[in-house]
């Protein structure tokens, strides 16, 4: 089966600019997650969707980050405006409703200048 | 915060078994132990998980102590491609629960 697809693979922007990341989960996976991974640390959950509804966005900095999953399949994560501390890898993961392990994409590496 | 404690780094010779320990002394009775690894510039990859019994698959074996307060991931014949950060994660049984990662163990396999 095809894995979790993410794009772009790399992105460089200046602070205060906006950026968007795209994720296509594994077909049929109802749950989608966005994680942020800062260099040297493990991934940290930003937001979790069940179909097109938000399950947990308690760790999402809502003043600058937003995410949507309009049709319960693809998802986009946006940062506006970006800060230097947003430099990180943004990982998307998906899982089925049967409790099977999460599968991760290879992430988008964001660098803020 | 992560509910697990792992050594920061470990070394292993190619072809030898790699034994990665994890302490999870506050684990609840219905929580699972999951292991993921992350090779450089890739996303985390699922390895194995277990509740009480030891588990084995094509990638590794998971040994969980009887009191469930610690576990060991075993890579029976480590190769250079096993060099990665290994994460031990305690997870509730509810489907869809997000993972809480610690800093993991950096395993370096050398020839």
PDB file of C-alpha atoms in Angstrom:
ATOM      1  CA  UNK A   1       0.000   0.000   0.000  1.00  0.00           C
ATOM      2  CA  UNK A   2       1.127   3.570  -0.603  1.00  0.00           C
ATOM      3  CA  UNK A   3       2.455   5.362   2.449  1.00  0.00           C
ATOM      4  CA  UNK A   4       1.697   8.794   3.862  1.00  0.00           C
ATOM      5  CA  UNK A   5       2.639  11.441   1.303  1.00  0.00           C
ATOM      6  CA  UNK A   6       3.844  14.897   2.294  1.00  0.00           C
ATOM      7  CA  UNK A   7       4.929  17.918   0.313  1.00  0.00           C
ATOM      8  CA  UNK A   8       7.020  19.904  -0.028  1.00  0.00           C
ATOM      9  CA  UNK A   9       9.997  18.003   1.287  1.00  0.00           C
ATOM     10  CA  UNK A  10      11.900  21.180   2.162  1.00  0.00           C
ATOM     11  CA  UNK A  11      10.884  24.812   2.559  1.00  0.00           C
ATOM     12  CA  UNK A  12      12.915  27.917   3.340  1.00  0.00           C
ATOM     13  CA  UNK A  13      11.151  31.174   4.164  1.00  0.00           C
ATOM     14  CA  UNK A  14      11.869  34.392   5.974  1.00  0.00           C
ATOM     15  CA  UNK A  15      10.307  35.180   9.324  1.00  0.00           C
ATOM     16  CA  UNK A  16       6.865  36.746   9.170  1.00  0.00           C
ATOM     17  CA  UNK A  17       6.119  35.003   5.858  1.00  0.00           C
ATOM     18  CA  UNK A  18       3.438  32.345   5.536  1.00  0.00           C
ATOM     19  CA  UNK A  19       3.854  28.691   4.574  1.00  0.00           C
ATOM     20  CA  UNK A  20       1.617  25.692   3.981  1.00  0.00           C
ATOM     21  CA  UNK A  21       2.251  21.969   4.118  1.00  0.00           C
ATOM     22  CA  UNK A  22       0.191  19.226   2.528  1.00  0.00           C
ATOM     23  CA  UNK A  23      -0.463  15.654   3.645  1.00  0.00           C
ATOM     24  CA  UNK A  24      -2.196  12.740   1.945  1.00  0.00           C
ATOM     25  CA  UNK A  25      -2.759   9.891   4.412  1.00  0.00           C
ATOM     26  CA  UNK A  26      -2.941   6.180   3.698  1.00  0.00           C
ATOM     27  CA  UNK A  27      -6.177   5.337   1.906  1.00  0.00           C
ATOM     28  CA  UNK A  28      -8.984   4.557   4.318  1.00  0.00           C
ATOM     29  CA  UNK A  29      -7.256   5.931   7.404  1.00  0.00           C
ATOM     30  CA  UNK A  30      -9.753   7.997   9.357  1.00  0.00           C
ATOM     31  CA  UNK A  31      -7.316   9.513  11.846  1.00  0.00           C
ATOM     32  CA  UNK A  32      -4.696  12.048  10.797  1.00  0.00           C
ATOM     33  CA  UNK A  33      -2.039  13.681  12.969  1.00  0.00           C
ATOM     34  CA  UNK A  34       0.351  16.578  12.537  1.00  0.00           C
ATOM     35  CA  UNK A  35       3.516  16.510  14.664  1.00  0.00           C
ATOM     36  CA  UNK A  36       6.292  19.071  15.029  1.00  0.00           C
ATOM     37  CA  UNK A  37       9.844  17.806  15.538  1.00  0.00           C
ATOM     38  CA  UNK A  38      12.467  20.293  16.640  1.00  0.00           C
ATOM     39  CA  UNK A  39      16.084  19.282  16.098  1.00  0.00           C
ATOM     40  CA  UNK A  40      17.290  16.869  18.773  1.00  0.00           C
ATOM     41  CA  UNK A  41      13.829  16.178  20.166  1.00  0.00           C
ATOM     42  CA  UNK A  42      11.089  13.638  19.572  1.00  0.00           C
ATOM     43  CA  UNK A  43       7.973  14.586  17.593  1.00  0.00           C
ATOM     44  CA  UNK A  44       5.292  16.544  19.443  1.00  0.00           C
ATOM     45  CA  UNK A  45       1.610  16.416  18.522  1.00  0.00           C
ATOM     46  CA  UNK A  46       0.156  19.633  17.112  1.00  0.00           C
ATOM     47  CA  UNK A  47      -3.309  18.515  16.031  1.00  0.00           C
ATOM     48  CA  UNK A  48      -5.308  15.326  15.514  1.00  0.00           C
ATOM     49  CA  UNK A  49      -8.266  14.817  13.167  1.00  0.00           C
ATOM     50  CA  UNK A  50     -10.865  12.068  13.124  1.00  0.00           C
ATOM     51  CA  UNK A  51     -12.286  12.173   9.607  1.00  0.00           C
ATOM     52  CA  UNK A  52     -12.794  15.942   9.102  1.00  0.00           C
ATOM     53  CA  UNK A  53     -13.304  16.812  12.771  1.00  0.00           C
ATOM     54  CA  UNK A  54     -10.665  18.001  15.233  1.00  0.00           C
ATOM     55  CA  UNK A  55     -10.048  15.588  18.131  1.00  0.00           C
ATOM     56  CA  UNK A  56      -7.179  17.399  19.860  1.00  0.00           C
ATOM     57  CA  UNK A  57      -5.602  20.749  19.040  1.00  0.00           C
ATOM     58  CA  UNK A  58      -4.534  21.674  22.565  1.00  0.00           C
ATOM     59  CA  UNK A  59      -0.855  21.981  21.565  1.00  0.00           C
ATOM     60  CA  UNK A  60      -1.460  23.999  18.396  1.00  0.00           C
ATOM     61  CA  UNK A  61      -0.357  27.670  18.634  1.00  0.00           C
ATOM     62  CA  UNK A  62      -3.620  28.950  17.265  1.00  0.00           C
ATOM     63  CA  UNK A  63      -2.482  32.533  16.920  1.00  0.00           C
ATOM     64  CA  UNK A  64      -0.282  31.503  13.997  1.00  0.00           C
ATOM     65  CA  UNK A  65      -0.964  27.861  13.125  1.00  0.00           C
ATOM     66  CA  UNK A  66      -4.067  26.500  11.425  1.00  0.00           C
ATOM     67  CA  UNK A  67      -4.976  23.148   9.940  1.00  0.00           C
ATOM     68  CA  UNK A  68      -7.858  21.705   8.028  1.00  0.00           C
ATOM     69  CA  UNK A  69      -9.047  18.406   6.634  1.00  0.00           C
ATOM     70  CA  UNK A  70     -12.075  19.458   4.651  1.00  0.00           C
ATOM     71  CA  UNK A  71     -13.167  16.187   3.019  1.00  0.00           C
ATOM     72  CA  UNK A  72     -11.745  13.841   5.620  1.00  0.00           C
ATOM     73  CA  UNK A  73      -8.835  12.824   3.421  1.00  0.00           C
ATOM     74  CA  UNK A  74      -6.029  15.305   2.610  1.00  0.00           C
ATOM     75  CA  UNK A  75      -4.934  17.874   5.144  1.00  0.00           C
ATOM     76  CA  UNK A  76      -3.056  21.157   5.098  1.00  0.00           C
ATOM     77  CA  UNK A  77      -1.137  22.820   7.917  1.00  0.00           C
ATOM     78  CA  UNK A  78      -0.459  26.550   7.667  1.00  0.00           C
ATOM     79  CA  UNK A  79       1.786  28.923   9.583  1.00  0.00           C
ATOM     80  CA  UNK A  80       1.152  32.656   9.324  1.00  0.00           C
ATOM     81  CA  UNK A  81       3.255  34.559  10.251  1.00  0.00           C
ATOM     82  CA  UNK A  82       6.265  32.297  10.788  1.00  0.00           C
ATOM     83  CA  UNK A  83       8.700  32.841  13.654  1.00  0.00           C
ATOM     84  CA  UNK A  84      12.306  31.688  13.967  1.00  0.00           C
ATOM     85  CA  UNK A  85      11.291  29.087  16.559  1.00  0.00           C
ATOM     86  CA  UNK A  86       9.032  27.393  13.989  1.00  0.00           C
ATOM     87  CA  UNK A  87      12.090  25.920  12.287  1.00  0.00           C
ATOM     88  CA  UNK A  88      11.431  22.191  12.541  1.00  0.00           C
ATOM     89  CA  UNK A  89      10.322  19.094  10.669  1.00  0.00           C
ATOM     90  CA  UNK A  90       6.551  18.824  10.319  1.00  0.00           C
ATOM     91  CA  UNK A  91       5.411  15.216  10.235  1.00  0.00           C
ATOM     92  CA  UNK A  92       2.053  13.871   9.177  1.00  0.00           C
ATOM     93  CA  UNK A  93       0.824  10.471  10.338  1.00  0.00           C
ATOM     94  CA  UNK A  94      -2.344   8.453   9.868  1.00  0.00           C
ATOM     95  CA  UNK A  95      -4.011   5.447  11.426  1.00  0.00           C
ATOM     96  CA  UNK A  96      -7.107   3.332  10.929  1.00  0.00           C
ATOM     97  CA  UNK A  97      -9.954   3.134  13.432  1.00  0.00           C
ATOM     98  CA  UNK A  98      -9.016  -0.393  14.423  1.00  0.00           C
ATOM     99  CA  UNK A  99      -6.102   0.644  16.651  1.00  0.00           C
ATOM    100  CA  UNK A 100      -3.359  -0.302  14.223  1.00  0.00           C
ATOM    101  CA  UNK A 101      -0.035   1.560  14.558  1.00  0.00           C
ATOM    102  CA  UNK A 102       0.356   5.040  13.133  1.00  0.00           C
ATOM    103  CA  UNK A 103       2.234   5.392   9.872  1.00  0.00           C
ATOM    104  CA  UNK A 104       4.328   8.482   9.290  1.00  0.00           C
ATOM    105  CA  UNK A 105       5.337  10.438   6.226  1.00  0.00           C
ATOM    106  CA  UNK A 106       8.919  11.650   5.816  1.00  0.00           C
ATOM    107  CA  UNK A 107       7.978  15.189   6.799  1.00  0.00           C
ATOM    108  CA  UNK A 108       8.583  18.719   5.589  1.00  0.00           C
ATOM    109  CA  UNK A 109      11.765  20.377   6.846  1.00  0.00           C
ATOM    110  CA  UNK A 110      11.063  24.074   7.435  1.00  0.00           C
ATOM    111  CA  UNK A 111      13.867  26.580   7.826  1.00  0.00           C
ATOM    112  CA  UNK A 112      13.100  30.160   8.896  1.00  0.00           C
ATOM    113  CA  UNK A 113      15.678  32.812   8.002  1.00  0.00           C
TER     114      UNK A 113
ATOM    115  CA  UNK B   1       5.610  14.355  29.151  1.00  0.00           C
ATOM    116  CA  UNK B   2       6.910  10.990  28.021  1.00  0.00           C
ATOM    117  CA  UNK B   3       6.341   8.169  30.497  1.00  0.00           C
ATOM    118  CA  UNK B   4       9.518   6.336  29.509  1.00  0.00           C
ATOM    119  CA  UNK B   5      13.240   6.600  30.237  1.00  0.00           C
ATOM    120  CA  UNK B   6      15.848   5.464  27.724  1.00  0.00           C
ATOM    121  CA  UNK B   7      19.643   5.785  27.501  1.00  0.00           C
ATOM    122  CA  UNK B   8      20.719   8.652  25.295  1.00  0.00           C
ATOM    123  CA  UNK B   9      22.974   6.570  23.082  1.00  0.00           C
ATOM    124  CA  UNK B  10      24.266   3.049  22.473  1.00  0.00           C
ATOM    125  CA  UNK B  11      26.817   1.428  20.187  1.00  0.00           C
ATOM    126  CA  UNK B  12      26.643  -1.982  18.544  1.00  0.00           C
ATOM    127  CA  UNK B  13      28.927  -3.929  16.239  1.00  0.00           C
ATOM    128  CA  UNK B  14      27.464  -5.053  12.940  1.00  0.00           C
ATOM    129  CA  UNK B  15      26.147  -8.606  13.122  1.00  0.00           C
ATOM    130  CA  UNK B  16      25.756  -8.568  16.875  1.00  0.00           C
ATOM    131  CA  UNK B  17      22.492  -8.300  18.776  1.00  0.00           C
ATOM    132  CA  UNK B  18      21.411  -4.821  19.835  1.00  0.00           C
ATOM    133  CA  UNK B  19      19.520  -4.720  23.131  1.00  0.00           C
ATOM    134  CA  UNK B  20      17.787  -1.404  23.775  1.00  0.00           C
ATOM    135  CA  UNK B  21      16.352  -0.936  27.286  1.00  0.00           C
ATOM    136  CA  UNK B  22      13.381   1.171  28.300  1.00  0.00           C
ATOM    137  CA  UNK B  23      12.046   2.003  31.738  1.00  0.00           C
ATOM    138  CA  UNK B  24       8.306   2.663  32.139  1.00  0.00           C
ATOM    139  CA  UNK B  25       7.775   2.212  35.859  1.00  0.00           C
ATOM    140  CA  UNK B  26       4.490   4.185  35.936  1.00  0.00           C
ATOM    141  CA  UNK B  27       2.773   2.224  33.163  1.00  0.00           C
ATOM    142  CA  UNK B  28      -0.909   1.473  33.717  1.00  0.00           C
ATOM    143  CA  UNK B  29      -2.348  -2.007  33.434  1.00  0.00           C
ATOM    144  CA  UNK B  30      -3.985  -1.469  30.046  1.00  0.00           C
ATOM    145  CA  UNK B  31      -1.261   0.589  28.384  1.00  0.00           C
ATOM    146  CA  UNK B  32       0.818  -0.835  25.567  1.00  0.00           C
ATOM    147  CA  UNK B  33       4.552  -0.486  24.970  1.00  0.00           C
ATOM    148  CA  UNK B  34       5.328   0.662  21.429  1.00  0.00           C
ATOM    149  CA  UNK B  35       8.690   0.950  19.706  1.00  0.00           C
ATOM    150  CA  UNK B  36       9.368   3.199  16.735  1.00  0.00           C
ATOM    151  CA  UNK B  37      12.636   4.128  15.076  1.00  0.00           C
ATOM    152  CA  UNK B  38      13.632   7.140  13.020  1.00  0.00           C
ATOM    153  CA  UNK B  39      16.374   6.918  10.457  1.00  0.00           C
ATOM    154  CA  UNK B  40      18.008  10.204   9.492  1.00  0.00           C
ATOM    155  CA  UNK B  41      15.771  12.433   7.329  1.00  0.00           C
ATOM    156  CA  UNK B  42      12.860   9.981   7.471  1.00  0.00           C
ATOM    157  CA  UNK B  43       9.669   9.811   9.482  1.00  0.00           C
ATOM    158  CA  UNK B  44       9.315   7.450  12.453  1.00  0.00           C
ATOM    159  CA  UNK B  45       8.822   3.817  11.494  1.00  0.00           C
ATOM    160  CA  UNK B  46       6.753   1.399  13.560  1.00  0.00           C
ATOM    161  CA  UNK B  47       8.739  -1.616  14.825  1.00  0.00           C
ATOM    162  CA  UNK B  48       6.710  -3.590  17.332  1.00  0.00           C
ATOM    163  CA  UNK B  49       4.349  -3.308  20.293  1.00  0.00           C
ATOM    164  CA  UNK B  50       3.182  -5.439  23.214  1.00  0.00           C
ATOM    165  CA  UNK B  51       1.054  -5.493  26.343  1.00  0.00           C
ATOM    166  CA  UNK B  52       2.265  -8.283  28.629  1.00  0.00           C
ATOM    167  CA  UNK B  53       3.688 -11.102  26.558  1.00  0.00           C
ATOM    168  CA  UNK B  54       6.920 -11.085  24.647  1.00  0.00           C
ATOM    169  CA  UNK B  55       6.475 -10.343  20.966  1.00  0.00           C
ATOM    170  CA  UNK B  56       8.505 -11.081  17.860  1.00  0.00           C
ATOM    171  CA  UNK B  57       8.166 -10.010  14.257  1.00  0.00           C
ATOM    172  CA  UNK B  58      10.400  -9.835  11.222  1.00  0.00           C
ATOM    173  CA  UNK B  59      12.155  -6.739  12.508  1.00  0.00           C
ATOM    174  CA  UNK B  60      12.710  -7.312  16.219  1.00  0.00           C
ATOM    175  CA  UNK B  61      11.740  -8.937  19.489  1.00  0.00           C
ATOM    176  CA  UNK B  62      10.180  -7.183  22.470  1.00  0.00           C
ATOM    177  CA  UNK B  63      10.772  -8.500  25.954  1.00  0.00           C
ATOM    178  CA  UNK B  64       8.526  -7.046  28.687  1.00  0.00           C
ATOM    179  CA  UNK B  65       9.314  -7.790  32.328  1.00  0.00           C
ATOM    180  CA  UNK B  66       6.694  -9.548  34.392  1.00  0.00           C
ATOM    181  CA  UNK B  67       5.959  -6.428  36.431  1.00  0.00           C
ATOM    182  CA  UNK B  68       5.774  -4.463  33.145  1.00  0.00           C
ATOM    183  CA  UNK B  69       7.990  -1.715  34.527  1.00  0.00           C
ATOM    184  CA  UNK B  70      10.624  -2.150  31.857  1.00  0.00           C
ATOM    185  CA  UNK B  71      11.178  -3.665  28.441  1.00  0.00           C
ATOM    186  CA  UNK B  72      13.960  -4.442  25.992  1.00  0.00           C
ATOM    187  CA  UNK B  73      13.897  -4.192  22.226  1.00  0.00           C
ATOM    188  CA  UNK B  74      16.181  -6.725  20.595  1.00  0.00           C
ATOM    189  CA  UNK B  75      17.536  -6.439  17.066  1.00  0.00           C
ATOM    190  CA  UNK B  76      19.041  -9.933  16.678  1.00  0.00           C
ATOM    191  CA  UNK B  77      21.627  -9.178  13.980  1.00  0.00           C
ATOM    192  CA  UNK B  78      22.210  -5.452  13.710  1.00  0.00           C
ATOM    193  CA  UNK B  79      23.240  -3.995  10.360  1.00  0.00           C
ATOM    194  CA  UNK B  80      24.513  -0.545   9.418  1.00  0.00           C
ATOM    195  CA  UNK B  81      20.978   0.292   8.231  1.00  0.00           C
ATOM    196  CA  UNK B  82      19.714  -0.126  11.798  1.00  0.00           C
ATOM    197  CA  UNK B  83      21.550   3.045  12.822  1.00  0.00           C
ATOM    198  CA  UNK B  84      18.699   5.299  14.001  1.00  0.00           C
ATOM    199  CA  UNK B  85      16.967   6.907  16.968  1.00  0.00           C
ATOM    200  CA  UNK B  86      14.782   4.354  18.755  1.00  0.00           C
ATOM    201  CA  UNK B  87      11.729   5.543  20.674  1.00  0.00           C
ATOM    202  CA  UNK B  88       9.975   3.566  23.401  1.00  0.00           C
ATOM    203  CA  UNK B  89       6.420   4.853  23.915  1.00  0.00           C
ATOM    204  CA  UNK B  90       3.681   3.954  26.374  1.00  0.00           C
ATOM    205  CA  UNK B  91       0.245   4.261  24.803  1.00  0.00           C
ATOM    206  CA  UNK B  92      -3.319   3.797  26.068  1.00  0.00           C
ATOM    207  CA  UNK B  93      -5.372   1.117  24.306  1.00  0.00           C
ATOM    208  CA  UNK B  94      -7.927   3.480  22.787  1.00  0.00           C
ATOM    209  CA  UNK B  95      -7.679   3.497  19.023  1.00  0.00           C
ATOM    210  CA  UNK B  96      -6.372   6.723  17.569  1.00  0.00           C
ATOM    211  CA  UNK B  97      -4.503   7.929  20.637  1.00  0.00           C
ATOM    212  CA  UNK B  98      -1.621  10.219  19.693  1.00  0.00           C
ATOM    213  CA  UNK B  99       1.931   9.166  20.536  1.00  0.00           C
ATOM    214  CA  UNK B 100       4.012  10.977  23.142  1.00  0.00           C
ATOM    215  CA  UNK B 101       7.667  10.775  22.162  1.00  0.00           C
ATOM    216  CA  UNK B 102      10.675  11.239  24.433  1.00  0.00           C
ATOM    217  CA  UNK B 103      14.176  11.842  23.127  1.00  0.00           C
ATOM    218  CA  UNK B 104      14.826   8.175  22.397  1.00  0.00           C
ATOM    219  CA  UNK B 105      18.075   6.227  22.142  1.00  0.00           C
ATOM    220  CA  UNK B 106      20.498   6.900  19.320  1.00  0.00           C
ATOM    221  CA  UNK B 107      21.822   3.514  18.214  1.00  0.00           C
ATOM    222  CA  UNK B 108      25.034   3.556  16.214  1.00  0.00           C
ATOM    223  CA  UNK B 109      25.934   0.333  14.390  1.00  0.00           C
ATOM    224  CA  UNK B 110      29.493   0.135  13.134  1.00  0.00           C
ATOM    225  CA  UNK B 111      31.432  -2.369  11.056  1.00  0.00           C
TER     226      UNK B 111
END
